[in-house]
Each structure stands twice: as structure tokens, then as C-alpha cells.
Coordinates of C-alpha atoms and ligand atoms in Angstrom, one line a residue:
X1 CA 68.6 71.5 12.9
X2 CA 66.8 72.3 15.9
X3 CA 67.7 68.7 17.7
X4 CA 71.4 68.8 16.3
X5 CA 71.8 72.5 18.0
X6 CA 70.4 71.5 21.1
X7 CA 72.7 68.2 21.4
X8 CA 76.0 70.3 20.4
X9 CA 75.1 72.6 23.2
X10 CA 74.6 70.1 25.7
X11 CA 77.9 68.9 25.1
X12 CA 79.6 72.3 25.5
X13 CA 77.8 73.4 28.8
X14 CA 78.9 70.9 31.7
X15 CA 82.5 72.2 30.7
X16 CA 81.2 75.7 31.2
X17 CA 79.2 75.3 34.4
X18 CA 81.7 73.7 36.2
X19 CA 84.0 76.5 35.7
X20 CA 81.4 79.1 37.5
X21 CA 81.2 80.1 41.0
X22 CA 78.5 77.4 42.6
X23 CA 78.2 80.1 45.8
X24 CA 76.4 82.6 43.3
X25 CA 73.5 80.2 42.5
X26 CA 71.4 81.8 45.3
X27 CA 71.3 85.3 44.2
X28 CA 71.2 84.3 40.2
X29 CA 68.0 85.2 38.8
X30 CA 66.1 82.4 36.9
X31 CA 67.7 81.0 33.6
X32 CA 71.1 82.5 34.3
X33 CA 74.3 80.1 34.3
X34 CA 77.0 80.8 36.9
X35 CA 79.5 82.0 34.3
X36 CA 76.8 85.3 33.6
X37 CA 75.9 85.7 37.6
X38 CA 78.1 89.0 37.7
X39 CA 76.0 91.0 35.2
X40 CA 72.8 90.1 37.3
X41 CA 74.6 91.4 40.7
X42 CA 72.9 94.5 41.6
X43 CA 69.6 94.9 43.4
X44 CA 68.1 97.8 42.0
X45 CA 68.9 97.9 38.1
X46 CA 69.9 95.9 35.1
X47 CA 72.5 97.0 32.6
X48 CA 72.0 95.3 29.1
X49 CA 74.9 93.4 28.6
X50 CA 76.2 94.2 25.2
X51 CA 74.5 97.6 25.2
X52 CA 75.7 99.0 28.5
X53 CA 74.0 102.5 28.1
X54 CA 70.5 100.8 28.5
X55 CA 70.1 100.4 32.2
X56 CA 66.8 99.2 33.4
X57 CA 65.0 98.9 36.7
X58 CA 65.3 95.6 38.3
X59 CA 61.5 95.0 38.0
X60 CA 61.7 94.6 33.9
X61 CA 64.4 91.5 34.5
X62 CA 62.4 88.2 33.5
X63 CA 59.2 90.2 33.3
X64 CA 58.2 88.3 30.0
X65 CA 59.1 91.3 27.6
X66 CA 62.0 92.2 25.8
X67 CA 63.8 95.0 26.9
X68 CA 67.5 94.6 25.9
X69 CA 68.5 94.5 21.9
X70 CA 70.7 91.4 23.3
X71 CA 67.9 89.6 25.0
X72 CA 69.8 89.7 28.3
X73 CA 67.1 90.8 30.4
X74 CA 65.1 87.9 29.8
X75 CA 67.3 85.0 30.6
X76 CA 64.6 83.1 32.4
X77 CA 61.5 83.4 29.8
X78 CA 61.0 83.1 26.1
X79 CA 60.5 86.7 25.4
X80 CA 63.8 87.2 23.7
X81 CA 64.0 83.8 21.8
X82 CA 63.2 85.4 18.4
X83 CA 67.0 87.0 18.4
X84 CA 68.3 83.4 19.1
X85 CA 66.4 82.5 15.7
X86 CA 67.9 85.6 13.9
X87 CA 71.5 84.7 15.1
X88 CA 73.3 82.1 17.2
X89 CA 75.0 83.5 20.4
X90 CA 78.2 85.2 20.0
X91 CA 81.0 85.5 22.4
X92 CA 80.6 88.4 24.5
X93 CA 83.5 90.2 22.9
X94 CA 82.2 89.7 19.6
X95 CA 82.3 93.2 17.5
X96 CA 79.4 93.7 15.1
X97 CA 77.9 96.7 14.1
X98 CA 74.8 94.8 14.3
X99 CA 75.0 94.0 18.2
X100 CA 71.3 94.8 18.6
X101 CA 70.0 91.3 17.1
X102 CA 73.0 89.2 18.8
X103 CA 72.1 87.5 21.9
X104 CA 74.5 87.9 24.8
X105 CA 73.0 84.4 26.4
X106 CA 73.7 81.0 24.8
X107 CA 70.4 79.9 26.3
X108 CA 68.2 78.9 29.5
X109 CA 70.4 77.5 32.2
X110 CA 69.3 74.4 33.5
X111 CA 70.8 73.3 37.0
X112 CA 69.9 69.8 36.5
X113 CA 71.3 68.9 40.3
X114 CA 71.9 65.2 40.4
X115 CA 73.1 65.4 36.6
X116 CA 74.9 68.0 34.5
X117 CA 73.8 71.3 34.0
X118 CA 73.3 72.6 30.6
X119 CA 71.3 75.1 28.4
X120 CA 68.3 74.7 26.5
X121 CA 67.0 77.3 23.6
X122 CA 64.9 80.0 24.9
X123 CA 62.1 78.8 22.2
X124 CA 62.2 75.6 24.8
X125 CA 61.0 77.5 27.7
X126 CA 57.4 77.3 29.1
X127 CA 56.3 76.1 25.3
X128 CA 54.2 73.3 27.4
X129 CA 56.6 70.3 26.8
X130 CA 59.2 68.7 29.4
X131 CA 62.6 68.6 27.6
X132 CA 64.2 66.2 29.9
X133 CA 66.9 65.3 27.3
X134 CA 68.7 68.8 28.0
X135 CA 66.4 70.1 31.1
X136 CA 66.2 67.1 33.5
X137 CA 64.9 69.0 36.5
X138 CA 62.1 70.5 34.7
X139 CA 62.8 73.8 35.2
X140 CA 62.3 74.8 31.5
X141 CA 58.3 74.7 32.1
X142 CA 57.8 76.8 35.2
X143 CA 55.0 78.9 34.4
X144 CA 52.1 76.3 34.8
X145 CA 49.0 78.7 33.8
X146 CA 47.6 76.3 31.1
X147 CA 51.0 74.3 30.7
X148 CA 52.4 71.1 32.3
X149 CA 54.5 70.6 35.5
X150 CA 57.6 68.8 34.5
X151 CA 58.8 66.9 37.7
X152 CA 62.8 66.9 38.6
X153 CA 63.7 63.5 36.9
X154 CA 67.6 64.3 37.5
X155 CA 68.0 61.8 40.1
X156 CA 66.8 58.9 37.6
X157 CA 68.2 60.6 34.2
X158 CA 71.9 61.3 35.9
X159 CA 71.9 57.7 37.3
X160 CA 71.5 56.3 33.9
X161 CA 73.6 58.7 32.4
X162 CA 76.4 57.8 34.9
X163 CA 76.1 54.2 34.4
X164 CA 76.4 54.8 30.5
X165 CA 78.8 57.1 30.7
X166 CA 80.8 54.4 32.8
X167 CA 80.6 52.2 30.3
X168 CA 81.5 54.8 27.4
X169 CA 84.6 55.8 29.7
X170 CA 85.2 51.7 29.6
X171 CA 84.9 51.4 26.1
X172 CA 86.9 54.5 25.5
X173 CA 89.7 53.2 27.6
X174 CA 89.7 49.9 25.6
X175 CA 89.8 51.8 22.4
X176 CA 92.6 53.7 23.4
X177 CA 94.5 50.9 24.7
X178 CA 93.7 49.2 21.5
X179 CA 95.0 52.2 19.4
X180 CA 98.4 52.0 21.3
X181 CA 98.6 48.5 19.9
X182 CA 97.8 49.7 16.6
X183 CA 100.7 52.3 17.0
X184 CA 103.3 49.6 17.8
X185 CA 101.9 47.1 15.4
X186 CA 102.3 50.2 13.0
X187 CA 105.6 51.0 13.8
X188 CA 106.9 47.8 13.7
X189 CA 105.7 47.4 10.3
X190 CA 107.5 50.2 9.2
X191 CA 110.7 48.8 10.7
X192 CA 110.1 45.9 8.8
X193 CA 110.1 47.7 5.9
X194 CA 112.9 49.9 6.8
X195 CA 115.3 46.9 7.8
X196 CA 114.0 45.2 4.2
X197 CA 115.6 48.7 2.7
X198 CA 118.5 48.0 3.8
X199 CA 118.7 44.4 3.4
X200 CA 117.9 45.1 -0.3
X201 CA 120.5 47.8 -0.5
X202 CA 123.4 45.4 0.6
X203 CA 121.8 42.7 -1.8
X204 CA 122.0 45.3 -4.7
X205 CA 125.5 46.2 -4.1
X206 CA 126.0 42.2 -4.3
X207 CA 124.2 41.8 -7.2
X208 CA 125.6 44.5 -9.0
X209 CA 128.9 43.4 -8.3
X210 CA 128.1 39.7 -9.5
X211 CA 126.5 41.3 -12.7
X212 CA 129.8 43.1 -13.3
X213 CA 131.7 40.0 -12.4
X214 CA 129.6 37.8 -15.0
X215 CA 129.7 40.2 -17.6
X216 CA 133.7 40.1 -18.0
X217 CA 133.5 36.5 -17.5
X218 CA 131.0 36.1 -20.5
X219 CA 133.4 38.4 -22.4
X220 CA 136.6 36.5 -21.8
X221 CA 134.8 33.1 -22.8
X222 CA 133.6 34.5 -26.2
X223 CA 137.0 36.0 -26.5
X224 CA 138.3 32.3 -25.9
X225 CA 135.8 31.0 -27.9
X226 CA 136.6 32.9 -30.7
X227 CA 140.1 31.8 -30.5
X228 CA 139.0 28.1 -31.0
X229 CA 139.3 26.7 -34.8
X230 CA 135.8 25.2 -34.9
X231 CA 132.8 25.8 -32.9
X232 CA 130.6 23.3 -32.0
X233 CA 127.2 23.1 -30.6
X234 CA 126.7 20.9 -27.0
X235 CA 129.0 19.0 -25.3
X236 CA 132.6 17.7 -26.2
X237 CA 135.4 19.3 -28.5
X238 CA 136.5 19.2 -31.9
X239 CA 136.1 15.7 -32.6
X240 CA 132.2 15.7 -32.0
X241 CA 132.1 18.3 -33.8
X242 CA 134.0 16.9 -36.9
X243 CA 132.0 14.0 -36.4
X244 CA 128.6 15.7 -36.7
X245 CA 130.0 17.5 -39.6
X246 CA 131.4 14.1 -41.3
X247 CA 127.9 12.3 -40.8
X248 CA 126.3 15.4 -42.0
X249 CA 128.7 15.4 -45.2
X250 CA 128.3 11.5 -45.7
X251 CA 124.5 11.7 -45.7
X252 CA 124.5 14.3 -48.3
X253 CA 126.9 12.1 -50.6
X254 CA 124.9 9.0 -50.0
X255 CA 121.8 10.8 -51.3
X256 CA 123.5 12.1 -54.4
X257 CA 125.2 8.6 -55.1
X258 CA 121.5 7.6 -55.2
X259 CA 120.4 10.1 -57.3
X260 CA 123.3 9.6 -59.6
X261 CA 123.0 5.8 -59.9
X262 CA 118.9 6.0 -60.6
X263 CA 119.7 8.5 -63.3
X264 CA 122.2 6.2 -64.6
X265 CA 119.9 3.2 -64.8
X266 CA 117.4 5.4 -66.5
X267 CA 120.0 6.5 -69.3
X268 CA 121.4 3.0 -69.6
X269 CA 117.9 1.8 -70.2
X270 CA 117.2 4.2 -73.0
X271 CA 120.5 3.8 -74.6
X272 CA 119.5 -0.1 -74.8
X273 CA 116.2 1.0 -76.3
X274 CA 117.9 3.5 -79.0
X275 CA 120.5 0.6 -79.6
X276 CA 118.0 -2.2 -80.4
X277 CA 116.1 0.4 -82.7
X278 CA 119.2 1.2 -84.9
X279 CA 120.0 -3.0 -84.8
X280 CA 116.5 -3.4 -86.5
X281 CA 117.2 -0.5 -88.7
X282 CA 120.4 -2.0 -90.1
X283 CA 119.0 -5.8 -90.4
X284 CA 115.6 -4.2 -92.0
X285 CA 116.9 -1.7 -94.3
X286 CA 116.8 -2.3 -98.1
X287 CA 120.6 -2.4 -99.7
X288 CA 119.2 -2.4 -103.2
X289 CA 117.5 1.0 -102.7
X290 CA 120.3 3.7 -103.4
X291 CA 120.0 5.8 -100.5
X292 CA 123.1 7.9 -99.7
X293 CA 121.6 9.1 -96.2
X294 CA 120.8 5.6 -95.2
X295 CA 123.9 4.1 -95.9
X296 CA 126.2 6.5 -94.0
X297 CA 123.6 5.8 -90.6
X298 CA 124.5 2.1 -91.2
X299 CA 128.1 2.4 -91.7
X300 CA 128.0 4.8 -88.5
X301 CA 126.1 2.3 -86.2
X302 CA 128.4 -0.8 -87.7
X303 CA 131.4 1.7 -86.5
X304 CA 129.9 2.4 -83.0
X305 CA 128.6 -1.6 -82.2
X306 CA 132.4 -2.8 -83.4
X307 CA 133.4 -0.4 -80.7
X308 CA 135.0 -2.5 -77.5
X309 CA 133.5 -1.1 -74.6
X310 CA 133.7 -2.3 -70.9
X311 CA 130.4 -3.8 -69.6
X312 CA 128.7 -3.2 -66.3
X313 CA 130.3 -3.8 -63.1
X314 CA 127.8 -5.4 -60.9
X315 CA 130.1 -6.4 -58.3
X316 CA 131.0 -2.8 -57.7
X317 CA 127.5 -2.1 -57.4
X318 CA 126.9 -4.2 -55.2
X319 CA 129.8 -3.0 -53.0
X320 CA 128.6 0.3 -52.9
X321 CA 125.0 -1.2 -51.9
X322 CA 126.7 -2.8 -49.0
X323 CA 128.5 0.4 -47.8
X324 CA 125.6 2.6 -48.0
X325 CA 123.4 0.5 -46.1
X326 CA 123.0 2.5 -42.8
X327 CA 122.8 -1.1 -40.8
X328 CA 125.5 -2.4 -42.5
X329 CA 128.8 -3.7 -40.2
X330 CA 131.2 -1.6 -42.1
X331 CA 128.7 1.5 -41.3
X332 CA 130.6 4.5 -39.2
X333 CA 129.3 4.3 -35.3
X334 CA 128.7 7.9 -35.0
X335 CA 127.6 7.9 -31.6
X336 CA 130.8 6.7 -30.5
X337 CA 132.1 10.3 -31.5
X338 CA 129.3 11.9 -30.6
X339 CA 129.6 11.5 -26.8
X340 CA 133.3 12.2 -26.9
X341 CA 134.3 14.9 -24.2
X342 CA 137.3 16.0 -25.7
X343 CA 139.2 19.7 -25.5
X344 CA 139.6 20.9 -28.6
X345 CA 142.7 22.4 -27.7
X346 CA 144.3 19.2 -26.5
X347 CA 143.2 17.9 -30.2
X348 CA 144.5 20.8 -32.2
X349 CA 147.9 21.1 -29.9
X350 CA 148.8 17.7 -29.1
X351 CA 152.2 18.7 -29.1
X352 CA 151.3 20.4 -25.8
X353 CA 151.3 16.9 -23.9
X354 CA 154.9 16.7 -23.9
X355 CA 155.1 20.1 -22.2
X356 CA 155.0 20.6 -18.5
X357 CA 151.7 22.1 -17.2
X358 CA 152.6 25.6 -16.7
X359 CA 154.5 25.9 -20.1
X360 CA 151.3 24.3 -21.5
X361 CA 148.9 26.5 -20.4
X362 CA 151.0 29.4 -21.4
X363 CA 151.2 28.1 -24.8
X364 CA 147.5 27.5 -25.1
X365 CA 146.9 31.4 -24.1
X366 CA 149.2 32.7 -26.4
X367 CA 147.9 30.1 -29.2
X368 CA 144.6 31.9 -28.5
X369 CA 145.4 35.0 -28.2
X370 CA 147.3 34.6 -31.3
X371 CA 144.4 33.2 -33.0
X372 CA 141.9 36.7 -31.6
X373 CA 144.6 39.0 -33.0
X374 CA 144.4 37.6 -36.3
X375 CA 140.8 37.5 -36.4
X376 CA 140.3 40.8 -34.7
X377 CA 142.5 42.0 -37.6
X378 CA 140.7 40.7 -40.1
X379 CA 143.0 37.6 -41.1
X380 CA 141.3 34.9 -40.1
X381 CA 137.5 34.6 -40.3
X382 CA 135.7 35.2 -37.5
X383 CA 134.0 31.8 -36.5
X384 CA 131.1 33.8 -34.5
X385 CA 130.3 36.1 -37.7
X386 CA 128.7 32.9 -39.7
X387 CA 125.1 32.7 -38.4
X388 CA 124.9 29.0 -38.6
X389 CA 127.7 28.7 -36.1
X390 CA 126.0 27.2 -33.2
X391 CA 126.5 28.6 -29.4
X392 CA 129.1 26.7 -27.3
X393 CA 127.8 25.6 -24.0
X394 CA 130.3 27.4 -22.1
X395 CA 128.8 31.0 -24.0
X396 CA 124.9 29.6 -23.1
X397 CA 125.8 29.1 -19.5
X398 CA 127.8 32.1 -19.0
X399 CA 124.9 34.0 -20.7
X400 CA 122.1 32.4 -18.7
X401 CA 124.3 33.3 -15.2
X402 CA 124.5 36.7 -16.4
X403 CA 121.0 37.0 -17.2
X404 CA 119.6 35.4 -14.4
X405 CA 121.9 37.9 -11.8
X406 CA 120.8 40.7 -13.8
X407 CA 116.9 39.7 -13.2
X408 CA 117.8 39.2 -9.4
X409 CA 119.3 42.9 -9.2
X410 CA 116.3 43.9 -11.4
X411 CA 114.0 42.5 -9.0
X412 CA 115.7 43.9 -5.8
X413 CA 116.1 47.5 -7.6
X414 CA 112.2 47.3 -8.0
X415 CA 110.9 46.0 -4.5
X416 CA 113.4 48.8 -3.1
X417 CA 111.7 51.6 -5.3
X418 CA 108.4 49.9 -3.9
X419 CA 109.6 50.1 -0.3
X420 CA 111.2 53.6 -0.3
X421 CA 107.9 54.9 -2.1
X422 CA 106.2 53.2 0.5
X423 CA 107.7 55.3 3.5
X424 CA 107.0 58.5 1.7
X425 CA 103.0 57.5 2.1
X426 CA 100.6 59.2 4.4
X427 CA 99.5 56.3 6.8
X428 CA 97.9 59.0 9.0
X429 CA 98.7 59.9 12.6
X430 CA 101.5 57.9 13.9
X431 CA 101.3 56.1 10.8
X432 CA 98.6 53.9 12.4
X433 CA 97.0 52.8 9.0
X434 CA 100.0 51.0 8.1
X435 CA 98.6 48.7 10.8
X436 CA 94.9 48.5 9.3
X437 CA 96.1 48.5 6.0
X438 CA 93.8 45.7 3.8
X439 CA 92.1 44.8 6.9
X440 CA 88.1 44.3 5.8
X441 CA 84.8 44.8 7.9
X442 CA 81.6 44.0 6.2
X443 CA 78.1 45.4 7.1
X444 CA 74.6 44.6 5.7
X445 CA 72.5 47.6 4.6
X446 CA 69.2 47.2 2.4
X447 CA 69.9 44.7 -0.4
X448 CA 73.7 44.9 -0.4
X449 CA 76.7 43.8 1.9
X450 CA 79.1 46.7 2.4
X451 CA 82.9 46.1 2.7
X452 CA 85.5 48.5 3.5
X453 CA 89.0 47.5 3.5
X454 CA 91.2 49.8 4.8
X455 CA 93.4 52.1 2.6
X456 CA 92.5 49.5 -0.1
X457 CA 89.1 49.8 -1.3
X458 CA 84.9 49.6 -0.9
X459 CA 83.0 47.0 -2.1
X460 CA 78.9 46.5 -2.6
X461 CA 78.1 42.8 -3.0
X462 CA 74.5 42.3 -4.1
X463 CA 73.0 39.8 -1.4
X464 CA 70.9 38.2 -4.3
X465 CA 74.1 36.9 -5.9
X466 CA 76.2 38.3 -9.1
X467 CA 79.4 40.0 -9.3
X468 CA 80.7 42.7 -6.8
X469 CA 80.8 46.0 -7.4
X470 CA 83.9 48.4 -6.8
X471 CA 83.1 51.5 -5.1
X472 CA 86.7 53.0 -5.2
X473 CA 90.1 52.4 -4.7
X474 CA 91.9 54.0 -1.6
X475 CA 93.7 57.5 -3.2
X476 CA 94.3 59.7 0.4
X477 CA 93.6 60.5 3.6
X478 CA 91.8 63.8 4.3
X479 CA 89.9 65.5 7.1
X480 CA 85.9 66.6 7.0
X481 CA 83.8 68.7 9.4
X482 CA 81.0 67.1 10.5
X483 CA 77.9 68.0 12.7
X484 CA 75.8 65.0 13.7
X485 CA 73.9 64.1 17.0
X486 CA 76.0 61.5 18.5
X487 CA 73.4 58.3 19.2
X488 CA 73.2 57.1 22.7
X489 CA 75.5 53.9 22.1
X490 CA 78.2 56.5 21.0
X491 CA 78.2 54.7 17.4
X492 CA 78.4 58.0 15.3
X493 CA 80.4 60.6 14.3
X494 CA 79.3 63.4 16.2
X495 CA 80.7 66.7 15.5
X496 CA 83.6 68.3 14.6
X497 CA 86.8 67.6 12.7
X498 CA 87.2 64.1 11.6
X499 CA 89.7 61.7 9.4
X500 CA 88.0 60.3 6.1
X501 CA 89.3 58.0 3.8
X502 CA 88.9 58.7 0.2
X503 CA 88.5 55.9 -2.3
X504 CA 87.9 56.7 -6.1
X505 CA 87.5 55.2 -9.2
X506 CA 85.3 52.2 -8.6
X507 CA 83.2 50.4 -11.4
X508 CA 82.0 52.8 -13.5
X509 CA 78.2 53.9 -13.2
X510 CA 75.6 53.6 -15.6
X511 CA 75.1 57.1 -16.7
X512 CA 76.9 58.5 -13.9
X513 CA 80.4 58.7 -12.6
X514 CA 82.6 56.0 -11.7
X515 CA 81.9 55.0 -8.2
X516 CA 83.3 56.8 -5.5
X517 CA 83.6 56.5 -1.7
X518 CA 84.0 58.9 1.4
X519 CA 84.8 56.9 4.7
X520 CA 84.5 59.1 7.5
X521 CA 86.0 57.9 11.1
X522 CA 85.1 58.3 14.1
X523 CA 86.8 56.6 17.6
X524 CA 85.4 53.2 18.4
X525 CA 86.5 50.1 20.5
X526 CA 86.5 47.9 17.3
X527 CA 86.5 48.5 13.6
X528 CA 82.9 48.5 12.3
X529 CA 80.7 50.1 9.5
X530 CA 78.0 52.0 11.3
X531 CA 76.2 53.4 8.3
X532 CA 76.2 53.7 4.3
X533 CA 74.5 56.5 2.5
X534 CA 74.3 56.8 -1.5
X535 CA 74.3 60.5 -1.1
X536 CA 74.3 61.3 -4.7
X537 CA 74.1 58.5 -7.6
X538 CA 77.1 56.0 -7.2
X539 CA 78.6 58.6 -4.6
X540 CA 78.8 56.7 -1.3
X541 CA 79.3 57.6 2.2
X542 CA 80.4 55.7 5.0
X543 CA 80.6 55.8 8.5
X544 CA 82.9 53.8 10.4
X545 CA 84.1 53.5 13.9
X546 CA 88.0 52.5 14.7
X547 CA 90.1 52.4 17.8
X548 CA 92.7 54.2 15.2
X549 CA 91.2 57.5 15.6
X550 CA 90.4 57.6 19.0
X551 CA 92.0 60.6 20.8
X552 CA 93.5 62.1 17.5
X553 CA 93.1 65.7 17.1
X554 CA 92.8 66.7 13.7
X555 CA 93.3 70.4 12.2
X556 CA 91.1 71.9 9.9
X557 CA 92.1 71.1 6.2
X558 CA 95.5 70.0 7.7
X559 CA 96.7 66.6 6.7
X560 CA 95.6 64.6 9.7
X561 CA 99.0 63.1 9.3
X562 CA 100.3 65.2 12.1
X563 CA 97.2 65.2 13.9
X564 CA 97.9 65.0 17.6
X565 CA 96.8 62.7 20.6
Ligands
MAN1 C1 73.6 49.7 -8.6 C2 74.2 49.9 -7.2 C3 73.6 51.1 -6.7 C4 73.6 52.4 -7.9 C5 73.0 52.0 -9.2 C6 73.7 52.8 -10.4 O1 72.2 49.1 -8.2 O2 75.5 50.0 -7.4 O3 74.2 51.6 -5.7 O4 73.0 53.6 -7.3 O5 74.0 50.7 -9.5 O6 72.7 52.4 -11.4

């Protein structure tokens, strides 16, 4: 905590110092910053800053003994440093009953001539270590008795700092420029979505009209089809349909003739066998054996045999065989009829051919209407109500056109909804993350390569191969307070309010939660992952630099959407 604290003070102080009166330098006691000089003007006495009732002789100022409850009598020694350990410095107008333990000064003031002035904690004063990081002039170690002598290094440190700062400023300038470009890019992308929405709305209106028209057209075609006498499948009119029905019927009859002839032949064989038996019976029976039953049977057979019956007509049979042969010359050429394209109406109402065209159409329409009327009133059978009636090509085509128009309309509608929802999504300040969405950056850390794809997902990839592990999918943009030391290269979060991207519901962690990642962003010239930490099992934190957040001020707890530049 000590070092971190030093760092945040160091950032704060040059600003404070620059507003102070430089002319008061000469009269200020050791360790007093220009903005506190007004309390140390009196040459005779010193009044404790937060406790004006306590007035001390001037000799007790910086005498290495803590007299004031707020430590203000020891701005240049560590005598009151224990106060700072009890509580951090508060603003001077801070109203607290326990003022006694509240230090009035933020720390020991180092002038750091040639560099930037800064405060150093009182505990660091005369502690035997040169704290050049904050006090480059070495003024924190002035009591050399048994201690160290810190030479002034501000010229060198200041020069290096200015050089580094120049590079930082340059980089920051480039980062801000990049951000501007991203804002333009994001705006262009948003505009694209808006334009697409407009196009889709027009398209949807058109597609809806088309669906209406095709629905009506299908209804009309279906109605017209009901007016036809026979419904047929495929191309062509009645001839085709009749041909296909006749072909089927003839095939059935042929099969039946074959079957009946074969049954007939079997029966004929049995009769011949029975007649042979009776013939032998008549020849072999004994007429002297006076059996009345046998005599009657023989008489009956003689009567049967005496009857004149037509014999089998082999010529007819041969003719039949010839007709039934599928490849015979007289066989019907069905294919001639199957391809005939003929209007049913023409076939049925041939008389119309003698009518002038307008009259013919009128008659045609009237006849169809009449037929539909009869069907609708139950006088004629509805050809469509019989399930084995195949659908006409006209109806199939109309249905398919209607279905594809409906499909087109549905697709347009769902695309529109997607884009409309997109416009209400939070893409951060200036919608900047629109321009970065799905862009990925990678970084190696330990045994893994980590990937962050903006507003999409985070992934952990093992360097030893094997599958990738999802560390979460994007859910929202949030803000987070950070307080970290900023590394010299500037690649870190620093302190303050930062934008964070939250990724949740990653791959399930064995004996743990679903993986999740918080990606905290800070300004950088280019997109890069700086650091990855697994804070708890399967709960990750990534620190990522991006120009997208440069100069963006995030309000604590507020949605960063409206962060200001
Ligand atoms: C893998 C990695 C680790 C994680 C463990 C949990 O090894 O995803 O980050 O801690 O699984 O079992």
C-alpha cells in the first residue's frame, strides 16, 4: 500500500504546486508547499492549522517534536508522521470531531527544482534512504548525523522524465487520433445499420404486398381449379388426365383377364378329369347288379354326355393374347397422350371455338363460376375433397411462389428486429465499441495464450495443444474503480474510474463456476492485453490497453455509455 500511495500522491502534486505562489519560496520553512505558505508567515509564533486555539512560539516549528494535534508544526520532520499512519490527510474544511488525529498536511514537500515538485510521506523524511522517485533533490534526507547524504539528481531525473513524458504525450496524441478515427468508423457503422433498417422497411412493405397478391392469386387459382371437371397432375389438360386414367384402368383389366383365364384353365382340367372318371365308371359298371342308385347315375351321365356344347374357341384366345401383349402393334401408345398440352376448357367446351374471343372468355368464366357455385352448394362433388386428386401444377406453382414470398418477408422481418435491437445496445461512449466489436487481441501468459475479442468473448488456449476454453461471452459494459501504480511504460490501469467489459457464462469449471472474465480497459496507442490474472478459480481479470477509452471520463457507478471526453 505504501508505494501505491506514494504514486498517487506523486500524480496529484505537480498540479497543486503549479498554482502556488513561487515568490513565497524564500520564507517557507522546510517541507512546506507553496499552497500552505500562508500558515507559516508569522516570524514570532505558529498557530496550529486545524486547531487555531493552539499558538506556539516559532522555535517549536520543525523542532522534531509533535505539538499540534494535526501535525502542522512539523512540516519538515517525521515527528508527526504517526498521524499520517492513523488517517490520510483530509481537506482543510473537513469537519470531523476527531480533528486531533487528522494531519493537516499531505506530506513533506520536495521542491525538486529542475523536475516536478512533489510530496513524500513524513515517514520517509530522514529515514536513511534517498527517495529519488518522489524527492529527486534529496531534501528528504537533510539530517546527516549517522544518515545518508542524498545529492540532488533532479536535473538528470527531470531530463529523463521529460524525454519519457514527451514520448508518452506523443503516444497519447496518436492514441487520441486513433480514437477519433474509431469514433468516425463507429458512426459509419451505425449509419450503415440505420440505412439497412430503412431499406428493410421498404422491402418489408413490398414483400407484404407481394404476399397479399400471391395469397389472392392462389385463392383464385384454387377456385378456378375447382371449376374443372377433372383434376390432373402434371402438365396438360383432360386428354392427359383421361389417358392416364384409361391406361391405369386397362392395366387393371388386363391383369384381371389373365387371372380369369388361368382360373378357367384350371377348372377346365378338373372337368376333363371328372368326365374321364364318369366315362370309365359307365364302361366298367356291372349292369347285372341290380343297383338303382348306380343305374340313375349312369343315366344322368349319358344325358350330360349327349348334350351339344360349344368347344373351346382357340382363335379367340389367340386374338386376346395378341391384344394383351404390351408391345403388340395394336397396343395403345400412351406416351402420345401423356405429353399432350391441351386446355381442359377447350376440350370440354369445344363449341366455344366458334365464338368470338371476348365472348368465349366470358362463356368460359361463366361456366367455371357456375360449376364452383354448384360445388359450393353441394350439388356437384368437390374434386379437391377427394384426397387422391393430385394438385394441379398451377396450384403447386402458386403455392410455392407464395411460400417463398412469405419466407422472404419473414427473413426481412427478423433481420429488421436484429438491427433495431442492435441500435438500442450499449456500445460505450460515442458507440466506440461498435468499431471494435469482434476484433481480437492475444497474449501469452504461463502455459496459455489468452484471447480477447471485443464485445464477443474471451478464450484460454493451451500452448500444449488441445481444445480452447471459453472464458465468457460478452454481457455488458460496466465501470470499475482501480488504484494501481502506473508502470513507467504507461501500460497499466493507474488509478481512477475505468471502463470494464464483462464476459460471463464461459466453459464450466470443474468443481467451480462457469468461467467469467472482467476486461478492464485503459488508454493505449493500440489494442493489447497487458496482464491476465485468475483472481479466483475460473474468475479472470484482464487488463487491456485500447485507444477506445483515451480521454474518456467515466462517472463512478454510471453506465460508461455517456462518459465524457
Ligand atoms: C484449467 C484452466 C485454469 C483453471 C482450471 C480449473 O486448467 O482453465 O485457468 O483454473 O482449468 O480446473
